[in-house]
Amino acid sequence: MQNFDQLFILQCNYHRITKMLDELTAIAEHTAQIVLIEDAVFALNHPKIAAFKNIAILSSDAHLLSTPIESTVRYIDYDELADFIAHAKKVITWK
């Protein structure tokens, strides 16, 4: 399991995605691990998400997307999310 300096777990409603990404790009390193949960998966369609290299979504939320997901986006389950949290130096949750 890879260790992360920064892990951001993002969960927000659709109408807050742009604001959330504005705030995220202001404080997160481009190498941070980003996990999108629930409606936050729609951020994959936003151009600002391209600033980040390590993006994951919960497999259980993939059904929300009608367009194909970039091959660089990783699907994870709740066990893997727990591993991410255990191996991160700093965990920040965003709602």
PDB file of C-alpha atoms in Angstrom:
ATOM      1  CA  MET A   1       0.000   0.000   0.000  1.00  0.00           C
ATOM      2  CA  GLN A   2       1.275   3.415  -0.976  1.00  0.00           C
ATOM      3  CA  ASN A   3       1.659   6.068   1.718  1.00  0.00           C
ATOM      4  CA  PHE A   4       0.153   9.489   1.051  1.00  0.00           C
ATOM      5  CA  ASP A   5       1.201  12.837   2.468  1.00  0.00           C
ATOM      6  CA  GLN A   6      -2.289  14.181   1.819  1.00  0.00           C
ATOM      7  CA  LEU A   7      -5.572  12.311   1.439  1.00  0.00           C
ATOM      8  CA  PHE A   8      -8.670  14.321   0.591  1.00  0.00           C
ATOM      9  CA  ILE A   9     -12.028  12.580   0.868  1.00  0.00           C
ATOM     10  CA  LEU A  10     -14.557  14.690  -0.977  1.00  0.00           C
ATOM     11  CA  GLN A  11     -18.282  14.358  -0.489  1.00  0.00           C
ATOM     12  CA  CYS A  12     -20.499  17.206  -1.604  1.00  0.00           C
ATOM     13  CA  ASN A  13     -23.690  17.800  -3.506  1.00  0.00           C
ATOM     14  CA  TYR A  14     -23.590  18.551  -7.210  1.00  0.00           C
ATOM     15  CA  HIS A  15     -24.137  22.300  -6.763  1.00  0.00           C
ATOM     16  CA  ARG A  16     -21.009  22.690  -4.611  1.00  0.00           C
ATOM     17  CA  ILE A  17     -18.548  20.903  -6.912  1.00  0.00           C
ATOM     18  CA  THR A  18     -17.031  24.035  -8.488  1.00  0.00           C
ATOM     19  CA  LYS A  19     -16.556  25.727  -5.098  1.00  0.00           C
ATOM     20  CA  MET A  20     -15.097  22.538  -3.633  1.00  0.00           C
ATOM     21  CA  LEU A  21     -12.594  22.207  -6.491  1.00  0.00           C
ATOM     22  CA  ASP A  22     -11.619  25.889  -6.215  1.00  0.00           C
ATOM     23  CA  GLU A  23     -10.833  25.374  -2.535  1.00  0.00           C
ATOM     24  CA  LEU A  24      -9.084  22.072  -3.172  1.00  0.00           C
ATOM     25  CA  THR A  25      -6.769  23.439  -5.862  1.00  0.00           C
ATOM     26  CA  ALA A  26      -5.803  26.262  -3.493  1.00  0.00           C
ATOM     27  CA  ILE A  27      -4.545  23.958  -0.731  1.00  0.00           C
ATOM     28  CA  ALA A  28      -3.844  20.471  -2.093  1.00  0.00           C
ATOM     29  CA  GLU A  29      -0.636  19.320  -3.716  1.00  0.00           C
ATOM     30  CA  HIS A  30      -1.068  17.889  -7.214  1.00  0.00           C
ATOM     31  CA  THR A  31       0.252  14.568  -5.880  1.00  0.00           C
ATOM     32  CA  ALA A  32      -2.410  14.329  -3.157  1.00  0.00           C
ATOM     33  CA  GLN A  33      -4.710  11.324  -3.181  1.00  0.00           C
ATOM     34  CA  ILE A  34      -8.263  12.435  -3.927  1.00  0.00           C
ATOM     35  CA  VAL A  35     -11.238  10.162  -3.197  1.00  0.00           C
ATOM     36  CA  LEU A  36     -14.603  11.244  -4.582  1.00  0.00           C
ATOM     37  CA  ILE A  37     -17.693   9.933  -2.799  1.00  0.00           C
ATOM     38  CA  GLU A  38     -21.380  10.086  -3.755  1.00  0.00           C
ATOM     39  CA  ASP A  39     -22.284  13.199  -5.829  1.00  0.00           C
ATOM     40  CA  ALA A  40     -18.664  14.356  -5.729  1.00  0.00           C
ATOM     41  CA  VAL A  41     -17.939  11.807  -8.494  1.00  0.00           C
ATOM     42  CA  PHE A  42     -19.441  14.356 -10.890  1.00  0.00           C
ATOM     43  CA  ALA A  43     -16.253  16.379 -10.332  1.00  0.00           C
ATOM     44  CA  LEU A  44     -14.629  13.987 -12.812  1.00  0.00           C
ATOM     45  CA  ASN A  45     -16.366  16.020 -15.537  1.00  0.00           C
ATOM     46  CA  HIS A  46     -14.890  19.308 -14.277  1.00  0.00           C
ATOM     47  CA  PRO A  47     -11.670  20.628 -15.892  1.00  0.00           C
ATOM     48  CA  LYS A  48     -10.082  21.541 -12.523  1.00  0.00           C
ATOM     49  CA  ILE A  49      -9.872  17.889 -11.476  1.00  0.00           C
ATOM     50  CA  ALA A  50      -7.183  17.411 -14.137  1.00  0.00           C
ATOM     51  CA  ALA A  51      -4.733  19.175 -11.797  1.00  0.00           C
ATOM     52  CA  PHE A  52      -4.574  16.013  -9.681  1.00  0.00           C
ATOM     53  CA  LYS A  53      -2.798  12.776 -10.569  1.00  0.00           C
ATOM     54  CA  ASN A  54      -4.217  10.397  -7.950  1.00  0.00           C
ATOM     55  CA  ILE A  55      -7.989  10.192  -8.136  1.00  0.00           C
ATOM     56  CA  ALA A  56     -10.184   7.372  -6.889  1.00  0.00           C
ATOM     57  CA  ILE A  57     -13.901   6.802  -6.610  1.00  0.00           C
ATOM     58  CA  LEU A  58     -15.849   4.241  -4.673  1.00  0.00           C
ATOM     59  CA  SER A  59     -16.950   1.407  -6.922  1.00  0.00           C
ATOM     60  CA  SER A  60     -20.403   1.673  -5.395  1.00  0.00           C
ATOM     61  CA  ASP A  61     -20.709   5.252  -6.746  1.00  0.00           C
ATOM     62  CA  ALA A  62     -19.594   4.522 -10.325  1.00  0.00           C
ATOM     63  CA  HIS A  63     -23.191   3.941 -11.412  1.00  0.00           C
ATOM     64  CA  LEU A  64     -23.845   7.687 -11.003  1.00  0.00           C
ATOM     65  CA  LEU A  65     -21.731   8.486 -14.055  1.00  0.00           C
ATOM     66  CA  SER A  66     -23.148   8.152 -17.539  1.00  0.00           C
ATOM     67  CA  THR A  67     -19.869   8.836 -19.341  1.00  0.00           C
ATOM     68  CA  PRO A  68     -16.800   6.589 -19.399  1.00  0.00           C
ATOM     69  CA  ILE A  69     -14.285   7.213 -16.647  1.00  0.00           C
ATOM     70  CA  GLU A  70     -10.679   8.109 -17.446  1.00  0.00           C
ATOM     71  CA  SER A  71      -8.373   5.130 -17.224  1.00  0.00           C
ATOM     72  CA  THR A  72      -6.310   7.031 -14.653  1.00  0.00           C
ATOM     73  CA  VAL A  73      -9.191   7.041 -12.150  1.00  0.00           C
ATOM     74  CA  ARG A  74      -9.000   4.161  -9.722  1.00  0.00           C
ATOM     75  CA  TYR A  75     -12.044   2.281  -8.457  1.00  0.00           C
ATOM     76  CA  ILE A  76     -11.837   1.369  -4.766  1.00  0.00           C
ATOM     77  CA  ASP A  77     -14.096  -0.329  -2.241  1.00  0.00           C
ATOM     78  CA  TYR A  78     -14.588   0.560   1.420  1.00  0.00           C
ATOM     79  CA  ASP A  79     -11.764  -1.747   2.555  1.00  0.00           C
ATOM     80  CA  GLU A  80      -9.342   0.067   0.252  1.00  0.00           C
ATOM     81  CA  LEU A  81     -10.623   3.425   1.507  1.00  0.00           C
ATOM     82  CA  ALA A  82      -9.838   2.290   5.049  1.00  0.00           C
ATOM     83  CA  ASP A  83      -6.315   1.339   3.894  1.00  0.00           C
ATOM     84  CA  PHE A  84      -5.902   4.775   2.286  1.00  0.00           C
ATOM     85  CA  ILE A  85      -6.874   6.421   5.579  1.00  0.00           C
ATOM     86  CA  ALA A  86      -4.540   4.194   7.593  1.00  0.00           C
ATOM     87  CA  HIS A  87      -1.555   4.981   5.344  1.00  0.00           C
ATOM     88  CA  ALA A  88      -2.057   8.735   4.951  1.00  0.00           C
ATOM     89  CA  LYS A  89      -0.047  11.246   6.956  1.00  0.00           C
ATOM     90  CA  LYS A  90      -2.881  13.795   6.777  1.00  0.00           C
ATOM     91  CA  VAL A  91      -6.557  13.066   6.057  1.00  0.00           C
ATOM     92  CA  ILE A  92      -8.945  15.874   5.195  1.00  0.00           C
ATOM     93  CA  THR A  93     -12.636  15.256   4.629  1.00  0.00           C
ATOM     94  CA  TRP A  94     -14.690  17.742   2.689  1.00  0.00           C
ATOM     95  CA  LYS A  95     -18.464  18.055   2.698  1.00  0.00           C
TER      96      LYS A  95
END
